[in-house]
Coordinates of C-alpha atoms in Angstrom, one line a residue:
M1 CA 31.6 4.7 -2.5
A2 CA 30.2 2.2 0.0
E3 CA 26.7 0.8 -0.3
I4 CA 24.4 2.2 2.4
F5 CA 23.8 -1.5 3.5
T6 CA 27.2 -1.3 5.1
I7 CA 26.8 2.1 6.8
P8 CA 25.6 1.6 10.5
T9 CA 23.5 4.7 10.6
F10 CA 21.3 3.4 7.8
K11 CA 20.9 -0.1 9.3
R12 CA 19.3 1.2 12.5
E13 CA 15.6 1.5 12.8
I14 CA 14.7 4.9 11.1
I15 CA 11.5 6.4 12.4
T16 CA 10.2 9.5 10.7
G17 CA 11.0 12.6 12.7
S18 CA 13.7 11.0 14.8
K19 CA 17.3 12.0 15.4
E20 CA 18.3 8.8 13.5
E21 CA 16.4 10.1 10.5
H22 CA 18.0 13.5 10.7
I23 CA 21.5 11.8 10.6
V24 CA 20.5 9.7 7.6
V25 CA 19.1 12.5 5.4
N26 CA 22.2 14.5 5.9
E27 CA 24.3 11.6 4.9
L28 CA 22.1 11.1 1.8
R29 CA 22.5 14.7 0.9
S30 CA 26.3 14.4 1.0
I31 CA 26.2 11.2 -1.1
F32 CA 24.1 12.9 -3.8
W33 CA 26.5 15.9 -3.9
E34 CA 29.5 13.5 -4.2
L35 CA 27.8 11.9 -7.2
G36 CA 27.7 15.2 -9.1
V37 CA 23.9 15.9 -9.2
D38 CA 23.0 19.6 -10.0
E39 CA 20.8 20.3 -6.9
V40 CA 20.1 18.7 -3.5
R41 CA 17.5 19.9 -1.0
L42 CA 16.2 18.7 2.3
L43 CA 12.5 19.4 2.4
P44 CA 10.9 19.5 5.9
V45 CA 7.7 17.6 6.5
N46 CA 5.4 18.0 9.6
V47 CA 5.1 14.5 11.0
L48 CA 3.9 12.5 13.9
N49 CA 6.8 10.8 15.6
W50 CA 6.1 7.6 17.5
S51 CA 8.8 5.6 19.3
E52 CA 9.1 2.7 21.7
L53 CA 11.2 3.3 24.8
E54 CA 10.5 0.0 26.6
C55 CA 8.4 -3.1 26.1
R56 CA 8.4 -6.2 28.3
I57 CA 6.1 -9.0 29.5
E58 CA 6.5 -10.3 33.1
Y59 CA 5.3 -13.4 34.9
D60 CA 6.7 -15.4 37.8
N61 CA 9.9 -13.3 37.8
V62 CA 10.4 -14.1 34.1
N63 CA 10.9 -11.2 31.6
I64 CA 10.0 -11.6 27.9
R65 CA 11.2 -9.1 25.3
C66 CA 8.4 -7.6 23.2
F67 CA 8.2 -4.9 20.5
A68 CA 5.3 -2.5 20.6
L69 CA 3.2 -2.1 17.5
P70 CA 3.0 1.6 16.5
Y71 CA 0.9 3.6 17.5
T72 CA 0.5 1.8 20.9
L73 CA 0.5 4.2 23.8
S74 CA 2.2 3.7 27.2
S75 CA 0.4 1.1 29.3
D76 CA 1.0 -1.0 32.4
I77 CA -1.6 -3.9 32.5
E78 CA -1.7 -7.0 34.7
C79 CA -4.4 -9.5 34.1
S80 CA -5.2 -13.1 33.0
I81 CA -4.5 -14.3 29.5
V82 CA -6.7 -15.8 26.8
V83 CA -5.3 -17.7 23.8
A84 CA -7.1 -17.1 20.6
N85 CA -6.8 -18.2 17.0
Y86 CA -8.6 -18.0 13.6
V87 CA -11.0 -20.3 11.8
D88 CA -10.9 -18.9 8.2
D89 CA -11.2 -15.2 8.9
R90 CA -13.0 -15.3 12.2
I91 CA -11.4 -15.0 15.6
V92 CA -12.1 -18.0 17.9
V93 CA -11.7 -18.3 21.6
N94 CA -12.7 -20.9 24.2
E95 CA -13.3 -18.5 27.1
P96 CA -14.4 -15.0 27.7
I97 CA -11.9 -12.3 26.8
E98 CA -13.3 -9.4 28.9
E99 CA -10.5 -7.9 31.1
S100 CA -7.9 -10.2 29.6
I101 CA -4.7 -10.0 27.6
V102 CA -5.4 -11.9 24.4
I103 CA -2.5 -13.8 22.7
I104 CA -3.1 -14.5 19.0
P105 CA -1.0 -15.1 15.9
F106 CA -0.6 -12.3 13.3
P107 CA -3.3 -12.8 10.6
D108 CA -2.2 -14.1 7.2
D109 CA -1.9 -10.5 6.1
P110 CA 0.0 -8.9 8.9
D111 CA -1.6 -5.5 8.0
D112 CA -4.9 -6.9 9.2
A113 CA -3.7 -6.7 12.8
K114 CA -5.6 -3.5 13.2
Y115 CA -8.9 -5.3 12.5
V116 CA -8.0 -8.0 15.0
L117 CA -7.2 -5.4 17.7
L118 CA -10.3 -3.4 17.1
K119 CA -12.5 -6.5 17.3
L120 CA -10.9 -7.7 20.5
A121 CA -11.1 -4.3 22.1
L122 CA -14.8 -4.1 21.2
H123 CA -15.3 -7.4 23.1
G124 CA -13.5 -6.1 26.2
A125 CA -9.9 -7.2 25.8
R126 CA -7.3 -5.1 27.7
A127 CA -4.4 -5.8 25.4
V128 CA -3.2 -7.9 22.5
I129 CA 0.0 -9.9 22.2
F130 CA 0.7 -11.0 18.6
Y131 CA 3.1 -13.7 17.7
D132 CA 4.4 -14.8 14.3
K133 CA 3.5 -18.2 12.8
L134 CA 7.2 -18.6 11.9
P135 CA 10.1 -18.6 14.4
G136 CA 12.5 -15.8 15.2
R137 CA 10.3 -12.9 14.1
Y138 CA 9.2 -9.7 15.8
R139 CA 7.0 -7.4 13.7
R140 CA 6.1 -3.8 13.6
I141 CA 2.6 -3.2 12.1
V142 CA 0.9 0.1 12.6
V143 CA -2.4 -0.1 14.4
T144 CA -4.9 2.8 14.8
G145 CA -8.2 3.3 16.4
V146 CA -10.3 3.8 13.3
L147 CA -11.7 1.0 11.1
G148 CA -10.9 2.4 7.7
F149 CA -8.2 4.6 6.2
P150 CA -9.5 8.2 6.3
L151 CA -7.0 10.9 5.3
D152 CA -8.4 13.6 7.5
Y153 CA -8.9 12.0 10.9
G154 CA -7.8 9.1 13.1
A155 CA -7.2 7.9 16.6
P156 CA -4.6 5.9 18.5
P157 CA -5.4 2.3 19.2
P158 CA -7.8 1.8 22.1
I159 CA -5.7 -0.9 23.7
P160 CA -1.9 -1.7 23.5
A161 CA -0.6 -4.3 21.1
V162 CA 2.8 -5.9 21.1
S163 CA 4.8 -8.6 19.2
I164 CA 6.7 -11.6 20.5
T165 CA 8.4 -14.5 18.8
K166 CA 6.8 -17.8 18.2
E167 CA 9.3 -19.4 20.6
D168 CA 8.2 -17.1 23.5
Y169 CA 4.5 -17.8 22.7
L170 CA 5.2 -21.6 23.0
K171 CA 6.9 -21.0 26.4
L172 CA 3.9 -19.1 27.6
G173 CA 1.5 -21.8 26.2
K174 CA 3.5 -24.5 28.1
I175 CA 3.6 -22.7 31.4
R176 CA 0.3 -20.9 31.1
P177 CA 0.7 -18.4 33.9
K178 CA -2.4 -17.2 35.6
K179 CA -1.5 -13.6 35.1
L180 CA 0.8 -11.5 32.9
R181 CA 2.1 -8.0 33.3
L182 CA 2.5 -6.1 30.1
Y183 CA 4.6 -2.9 30.4
V184 CA 4.9 -0.6 27.4
K185 CA 6.5 2.8 27.4
T186 CA 6.2 4.8 24.2
N187 CA 6.6 8.4 23.2
V188 CA 4.5 10.4 20.7
L189 CA 5.6 13.8 19.4
H190 CA 3.1 15.7 17.4
N191 CA 4.5 18.4 15.1
S192 CA 7.8 16.7 14.7
V193 CA 9.9 17.2 11.5
G194 CA 11.0 14.6 9.0
Y195 CA 12.7 15.3 5.7
N196 CA 12.3 14.4 2.1
V197 CA 15.6 14.4 0.2
E198 CA 15.4 15.8 -3.3
A199 CA 18.3 15.6 -5.8
V200 CA 17.9 17.0 -9.4
I201 CA 19.8 16.0 -12.5
N202 CA 18.9 18.7 -15.0
S203 CA 18.5 18.3 -18.8
R204 CA 17.5 20.4 -21.7
S205 CA 13.8 19.8 -21.1
D206 CA 11.5 21.2 -18.4
E207 CA 9.6 17.9 -18.5
M208 CA 10.6 15.6 -15.6
I209 CA 10.6 12.0 -14.5
Y210 CA 10.9 11.1 -10.8
I211 CA 12.7 8.1 -9.4
T212 CA 11.6 7.6 -5.7
A213 CA 12.0 5.5 -2.6
H214 CA 11.6 6.0 1.1
H215 CA 14.3 6.0 3.8
D216 CA 12.3 5.4 7.0
H217 CA 12.0 1.8 8.0
W218 CA 11.2 -0.6 10.8
F219 CA 14.1 -2.7 12.2
T220 CA 16.9 -3.0 9.7
G221 CA 14.5 -2.5 6.8
F222 CA 16.8 -4.0 4.1
S223 CA 14.2 -4.8 1.5
D224 CA 11.8 -2.2 2.9
N225 CA 13.5 0.0 2.0
L226 CA 17.3 0.3 2.0
V227 CA 17.2 -1.4 -1.3
G228 CA 15.1 1.4 -2.7
V229 CA 17.4 4.1 -1.4
Q230 CA 20.5 2.3 -2.8
S231 CA 18.6 2.2 -6.2
L232 CA 18.4 6.0 -6.2
I233 CA 22.2 6.1 -5.6
E234 CA 22.9 3.6 -8.4
I235 CA 20.7 5.4 -10.9
A236 CA 22.3 8.7 -10.0
K237 CA 25.7 7.2 -10.8
R238 CA 24.5 6.1 -14.2
I239 CA 22.4 9.0 -15.2
V240 CA 24.6 12.0 -14.1
N241 CA 26.9 11.4 -17.1
N242 CA 24.4 10.0 -19.5
R243 CA 21.3 12.2 -19.2
P244 CA 18.0 11.5 -20.8
R245 CA 16.0 14.1 -22.6
K246 CA 13.9 14.9 -19.5
T247 CA 15.1 16.2 -16.2
V248 CA 15.5 13.5 -13.5
V249 CA 14.4 14.1 -9.9
L250 CA 15.7 11.5 -7.4
L251 CA 13.5 11.6 -4.2
S252 CA 13.8 9.8 -0.9
F253 CA 10.7 10.2 1.2
T254 CA 10.2 10.4 4.9
A255 CA 7.0 9.1 6.6
E256 CA 6.2 6.2 4.3
E257 CA 5.8 3.7 7.1
S258 CA 4.1 6.0 9.5
G259 CA 3.9 9.7 10.5
A260 CA 0.7 11.2 9.1
P261 CA -0.4 13.9 11.6
G262 CA -3.2 13.3 14.1
F263 CA -3.0 9.4 14.0
S264 CA -4.6 9.6 10.5
G265 CA -6.2 6.4 9.4
W266 CA -4.2 6.5 6.2
Y267 CA -1.0 6.7 8.3
W268 CA 1.5 5.7 5.6
S269 CA 2.9 7.5 2.5
W270 CA 2.5 10.8 4.2
G271 CA 5.9 12.2 3.1
S272 CA 5.0 11.6 -0.6
R273 CA 1.4 13.0 -0.2
F274 CA 2.9 16.1 1.5
Y275 CA 5.4 16.6 -1.3
V276 CA 2.7 16.1 -4.0
E277 CA 0.5 18.7 -2.3
G278 CA 3.4 21.1 -2.5
L279 CA 3.8 20.5 -6.3
M280 CA 0.1 21.0 -6.8
L281 CA 0.1 24.3 -5.0
A282 CA 3.1 25.4 -7.1
D283 CA 1.3 24.3 -10.3
K284 CA 4.1 22.0 -11.3
M285 CA 2.3 18.7 -11.7
D286 CA 1.9 19.1 -15.5
R287 CA 5.7 19.0 -15.9
I288 CA 5.9 15.5 -14.5
H289 CA 5.7 12.8 -17.2
S290 CA 6.0 9.7 -14.9
V291 CA 7.2 8.3 -11.6
I292 CA 9.3 5.2 -11.0
N293 CA 9.2 4.0 -7.3
V294 CA 11.3 1.2 -5.8
D295 CA 10.1 -0.5 -2.6
A296 CA 9.9 -3.9 -0.9
V297 CA 12.2 -5.7 -3.3
F298 CA 13.1 -9.2 -1.9
S299 CA 13.4 -11.6 -4.8
Y300 CA 13.4 -12.1 -8.6
P301 CA 11.5 -11.9 -10.9
F302 CA 10.0 -8.6 -9.9
R303 CA 6.5 -7.3 -9.8
I304 CA 5.4 -4.0 -11.3
S305 CA 2.3 -2.1 -10.2
M306 CA 1.7 0.7 -12.8
N307 CA -0.5 3.1 -14.5
P308 CA -2.0 1.3 -17.6
C309 CA -0.7 4.1 -19.9
I310 CA 2.9 3.1 -19.1
Y311 CA 2.5 -0.6 -20.1
G312 CA 3.0 -0.1 -23.8
L313 CA 6.0 2.1 -23.3
I314 CA 8.0 -0.6 -21.4
K315 CA 6.5 -3.8 -22.7
D316 CA 9.7 -5.1 -24.2
L317 CA 11.5 -4.4 -20.9
L318 CA 9.0 -6.5 -19.0
T319 CA 9.8 -9.4 -21.3
K320 CA 13.5 -8.9 -20.9
Y321 CA 13.3 -9.1 -17.1
S322 CA 10.8 -12.1 -17.1
I323 CA 7.9 -10.0 -15.7
G324 CA 4.9 -11.9 -17.0
D325 CA 1.3 -10.6 -17.0
N326 CA 0.6 -12.4 -13.7
R327 CA 3.2 -10.1 -12.1
I328 CA 1.8 -6.9 -13.4
S329 CA -1.0 -4.9 -11.7
I330 CA -2.3 -1.4 -11.6
D331 CA -0.5 1.0 -9.2
I332 CA -1.6 0.2 -5.7
P333 CA -2.0 2.4 -2.5
Y334 CA 0.6 0.5 -0.5
F335 CA 3.3 2.6 -2.2
D336 CA 4.5 6.2 -2.5
S337 CA 3.8 6.0 -6.2
F338 CA 0.1 6.1 -5.5
S339 CA 0.4 9.7 -4.1
F340 CA 1.3 10.7 -7.6
T341 CA -1.5 8.6 -9.1
Q342 CA -4.1 10.3 -7.0
A343 CA -2.8 13.6 -8.3
G344 CA -3.2 12.4 -12.0
V345 CA 0.5 11.6 -12.7
P346 CA 1.3 8.1 -14.2
A347 CA 3.4 6.1 -11.8
L348 CA 4.8 2.7 -11.2
T349 CA 6.4 0.7 -8.4
I350 CA 8.9 -2.1 -8.8
H351 CA 8.5 -4.5 -5.9
T352 CA 8.0 -8.1 -4.6
L353 CA 5.6 -7.2 -1.8
D354 CA 3.9 -10.6 -1.8
E355 CA 7.2 -12.5 -1.6
L356 CA 8.4 -10.2 1.2
K357 CA 5.4 -10.9 3.4
V358 CA 7.3 -13.6 5.3
N359 CA 9.8 -11.0 6.5
Y360 CA 7.7 -7.9 6.1
H361 CA 8.3 -5.4 8.9
T362 CA 10.3 -7.9 10.9
N363 CA 13.7 -8.1 12.4
L364 CA 14.6 -10.7 9.7
D365 CA 14.3 -8.1 6.9
D366 CA 18.1 -7.9 7.2
G367 CA 19.3 -8.7 3.7
K368 CA 20.6 -12.2 4.5
E369 CA 18.1 -13.8 2.1
V370 CA 18.6 -11.4 -0.7
D371 CA 21.1 -12.3 -3.5
Q372 CA 23.4 -9.8 -5.0
E373 CA 22.1 -10.9 -8.4
V374 CA 18.6 -9.7 -7.4
L375 CA 20.0 -6.2 -6.6
T376 CA 22.0 -6.1 -9.8
K377 CA 19.0 -6.9 -11.9
L378 CA 16.9 -4.3 -9.9
Y379 CA 19.4 -1.5 -10.7
E380 CA 19.5 -2.5 -14.3
L381 CA 15.7 -2.6 -14.7
T382 CA 15.2 0.7 -12.9
Y383 CA 17.8 2.3 -15.1
D384 CA 16.3 0.8 -18.3
I385 CA 12.9 2.1 -17.3
A386 CA 14.3 5.5 -16.4
R387 CA 16.0 5.8 -19.8
R388 CA 12.9 4.7 -21.6
L389 CA 10.5 7.0 -19.8
G390 CA 13.1 9.8 -19.7
N391 CA 13.1 9.9 -23.5
A392 CA 9.5 8.8 -24.2
E393 CA 7.0 10.9 -26.1
G394 CA 3.5 10.7 -24.8
Y395 CA 1.7 7.6 -23.3
D396 CA 0.0 4.4 -24.4
L397 CA -3.8 5.1 -24.2
E398 CA -4.6 1.5 -25.2
G399 CA -3.5 0.4 -21.7
Y400 CA -6.8 1.8 -20.2
L401 CA -8.9 -0.2 -22.6
L402 CA -6.9 -3.4 -22.0
E403 CA -7.2 -2.8 -18.2
Y404 CA -10.9 -2.4 -18.4
R405 CA -11.4 -5.4 -20.6
N406 CA -9.3 -7.5 -18.2
Q407 CA -11.5 -6.5 -15.3
V408 CA -14.8 -7.3 -17.0
K409 CA -13.9 -10.5 -18.7
E410 CA -16.3 -13.3 -17.9
I411 CA -18.8 -10.8 -16.5
E412 CA -22.2 -10.3 -18.1
L413 CA -22.2 -6.6 -18.8
P414 CA -25.2 -4.3 -18.8
L415 CA -25.6 -2.0 -21.8
E416 CA -24.0 1.0 -20.0
A417 CA -20.8 -1.0 -19.3
R418 CA -20.6 -2.0 -22.9
I419 CA -21.1 1.6 -23.9
L420 CA -18.1 2.6 -21.7
E421 CA -15.9 0.0 -23.5
N422 CA -16.9 1.5 -26.8
K423 CA -16.1 5.0 -25.6
L424 CA -12.6 3.8 -24.7
V425 CA -12.2 2.3 -28.1
Q426 CA -13.3 5.6 -29.7
I427 CA -10.7 7.5 -27.7
L428 CA -8.0 5.3 -29.3
Y429 CA -9.4 5.9 -32.8
N430 CA -9.4 9.7 -32.2
K431 CA -6.2 10.1 -30.2
E432 CA -4.7 12.4 -32.8
K433 CA -7.5 14.9 -32.1
I434 CA -7.1 15.1 -28.4
N435 CA -4.5 16.3 -25.9
V436 CA -3.3 12.9 -24.7
R437 CA -1.4 14.2 -21.8
K438 CA -4.3 16.1 -20.3
L439 CA -6.6 13.1 -20.8
V440 CA -4.2 10.7 -19.1
H441 CA -4.1 13.0 -16.1
I442 CA -7.9 13.2 -15.9
L443 CA -8.4 9.4 -16.3
T444 CA -5.6 8.7 -13.7
K445 CA -6.9 11.2 -11.1
H446 CA -10.6 10.5 -11.4
L447 CA -11.0 6.8 -12.5
I448 CA -8.2 5.0 -10.6
K449 CA -9.4 4.7 -7.1
P450 CA -8.1 3.0 -3.9
V451 CA -10.6 0.4 -2.6
A452 CA -10.7 -1.8 0.5
S453 CA -12.9 -4.1 2.4
H454 CA -12.4 -3.3 6.1
R455 CA -12.2 -6.8 7.6
I456 CA -9.8 -9.6 8.4
G457 CA -9.0 -11.4 5.2
G458 CA -10.3 -8.5 3.1
F459 CA -8.3 -6.5 0.6
L460 CA -6.7 -3.2 -0.1
T461 CA -6.0 -2.4 -3.7
A462 CA -6.7 0.1 -6.5
M463 CA -8.8 -0.3 -9.6
F464 CA -9.4 1.5 -12.9
I465 CA -13.2 2.1 -12.7
P466 CA -13.8 0.2 -9.5
E467 CA -17.6 0.3 -10.2
V468 CA -16.8 -3.0 -11.9
L469 CA -17.0 -4.5 -8.4
I470 CA -20.8 -3.7 -8.4
L471 CA -21.1 -6.2 -11.3
K472 CA -19.0 -8.7 -9.4
Q473 CA -21.2 -8.4 -6.3
L474 CA -24.2 -8.9 -8.5
E475 CA -22.8 -12.1 -9.9
E476 CA -21.9 -13.4 -6.4
I477 CA -25.4 -12.9 -5.2
Q478 CA -26.7 -14.6 -8.3
K479 CA -24.6 -17.6 -7.3
I480 CA -26.1 -17.5 -3.8
V481 CA -29.7 -17.7 -5.0
G482 CA -30.7 -21.3 -4.4
H483 CA -27.5 -22.2 -2.6
R484 CA -27.8 -20.2 0.6
E485 CA -27.0 -23.0 2.9
S486 CA -23.6 -23.7 1.3
Y487 CA -22.9 -19.9 1.3
M488 CA -23.7 -19.6 5.0
M489 CA -21.3 -22.4 5.7
R490 CA -18.4 -21.2 3.5
E491 CA -18.8 -17.4 3.6
E492 CA -16.4 -17.3 0.6
Y493 CA -17.9 -14.3 -1.3
S494 CA -15.6 -11.4 -1.0
T495 CA -17.6 -8.4 -2.2
I496 CA -20.7 -9.3 -0.2
H497 CA -18.9 -7.8 2.8
G498 CA -18.8 -4.3 1.4
V499 CA -16.1 -2.2 -0.3
Y500 CA -15.0 1.4 0.5
V501 CA -13.1 4.0 -1.5
I502 CA -10.5 4.7 1.0
G503 CA -9.2 8.1 2.0
E504 CA -12.7 9.6 1.6
E505 CA -14.2 6.4 3.1
K506 CA -17.0 6.5 0.6
I507 CA -19.1 3.3 0.4
L508 CA -18.7 1.8 -3.0
L509 CA -20.5 -1.5 -2.1
P510 CA -22.8 -1.9 0.9
D511 CA -22.3 -4.8 3.2
L512 CA -25.0 -7.2 2.2
T513 CA -24.0 -10.0 4.5
S514 CA -26.9 -9.7 6.9
I515 CA -29.4 -9.2 4.1
V516 CA -28.2 -12.2 2.2
K517 CA -28.3 -14.4 5.3
S518 CA -31.6 -13.4 6.6
I519 CA -33.9 -12.3 3.8
D520 CA -36.5 -14.7 2.6
S521 CA -35.1 -16.7 -0.4
R522 CA -38.0 -15.7 -2.5
H523 CA -37.0 -12.0 -2.2
L524 CA -33.3 -12.3 -3.1
N525 CA -34.2 -11.4 -6.6
Q526 CA -35.3 -8.0 -5.3
V527 CA -31.8 -7.5 -3.9
L528 CA -30.5 -8.4 -7.4
N529 CA -32.8 -5.8 -9.0
S530 CA -31.6 -3.1 -6.7
L531 CA -28.0 -3.9 -7.5
R532 CA -28.7 -3.9 -11.2
Q533 CA -30.1 -0.4 -10.9
Y534 CA -27.1 0.7 -8.9
A535 CA -24.8 -0.6 -11.6
V536 CA -26.7 1.1 -14.4
T537 CA -26.7 4.4 -12.6
S538 CA -23.0 4.2 -11.8
F539 CA -21.9 3.4 -15.3
R540 CA -24.1 6.1 -16.7
K541 CA -22.3 8.6 -14.5
I542 CA -18.9 7.4 -15.7
N543 CA -20.0 7.6 -19.3
R544 CA -21.1 11.2 -18.8
F545 CA -17.8 12.0 -17.1
L546 CA -15.8 10.5 -19.9
D547 CA -17.8 12.5 -22.5
E548 CA -17.1 15.7 -20.7
A549 CA -13.4 14.8 -20.2
V550 CA -12.9 14.1 -23.9
K551 CA -14.7 17.4 -24.8
N552 CA -12.3 19.3 -22.6
V553 CA -9.1 17.9 -24.2
L554 CA -10.0 18.2 -27.8
L555 CA -7.3 20.0 -29.8

């Protein structure tokens, strides 16, 4: 059977809800049937389908090819250009940008393009042309019209945004035409249909593990995520005749890159969220032991972002595949695995997202830089983890304690935070007296939260007990006391800018930038006192929650 890398229909840009996707999911269904799995289903998902029909830049009878950033709407704009850049994380320009097309490089984290666009739109820009700092690259980065990542609402971007290559930017900079015309034609279909592809390999147990990937992608999408889909096929080949104790569900998601209805701020991982919501309505979540997701694999050694309770179950495999502690993190909201995490199911993703950033969502994510040895090791690792979790009994509760201790190391802890650590220790001592499975689901669902700072150069991640960030903000302000001049010059303190729990867009940490910069130095201690009280109150709530959770899972 040929690898999907060689099948032309898979190598095209696959946008959720498109006819190209419908062709691919039917081919996937046929592949799974050929492999001898027990069940295959195409599961429809209501999606927003965005597509580019045409994108060009014109000046002096010259045409430049551009690629529209999703969810840019159709536009035809002609006006002067302003070149902008960054100093640290600030946008800098030498002339007014009102009623202009702004040309600017993608930020260091390309996903921050939304913040750049919204800031430029706020100051009157008519459009944004992004270019890559490296040659030969076009990028597709979704931009929306809302600052955060709310689940329930959103908006299209207020101005169009497109991508050009560095080479074309240099041509523009050399000629510096007085005016540019930007012509973008796109199409948006609400209530379109994408498909999740589900293949089942039954066993003697009702308990299940999931192995997942996503089939929609920008450009060729070799690492992101043809590699993940091929991993599903490779694992199916191995497992169909060598089944673990648990039932194995292989699942290829739609709408990972885009597609959440209504221009939702949390535009990605919609296919997996929709699927998980269906499982919850059918009361099937308790049957799932764990989830293994494969996405954005570009190089070796791999990274694994996972639930802390899985760590002890696969620790020897991490050593075998040279995955050191610096390449391990908690499951993060960039991946479909996090949809399961939010529902309480332990999950992990195998990836090299940091290493892929150079080609992330670009036309150069075409596989030419990925060695076959990397793919071979990926398939072997995925299979080894699937066998391990497919036969595992229970979970490793110590992982939560280790994760908490790692987060608070070198932080001066208030009494309430030390009490929380002791409670986690007591859970380990008494694990024979509790329903571990139920407790893991409670801790995962309620204490692992997605957090972000909504700004250029900020972060998007997840944390077990993110209230630890309150203590870090407290320490940062303590450093500022007496050194405000250097702080105002460097602006290097990350949590001072505020942190949100994304999805619900709840403020975890207020933005204290203006207070720290303007308040009388003699009164900074009052800011510290208010934060100390916030920390105490927050950790008391967690301690009460943990007490109640343990009480509810006693055998």
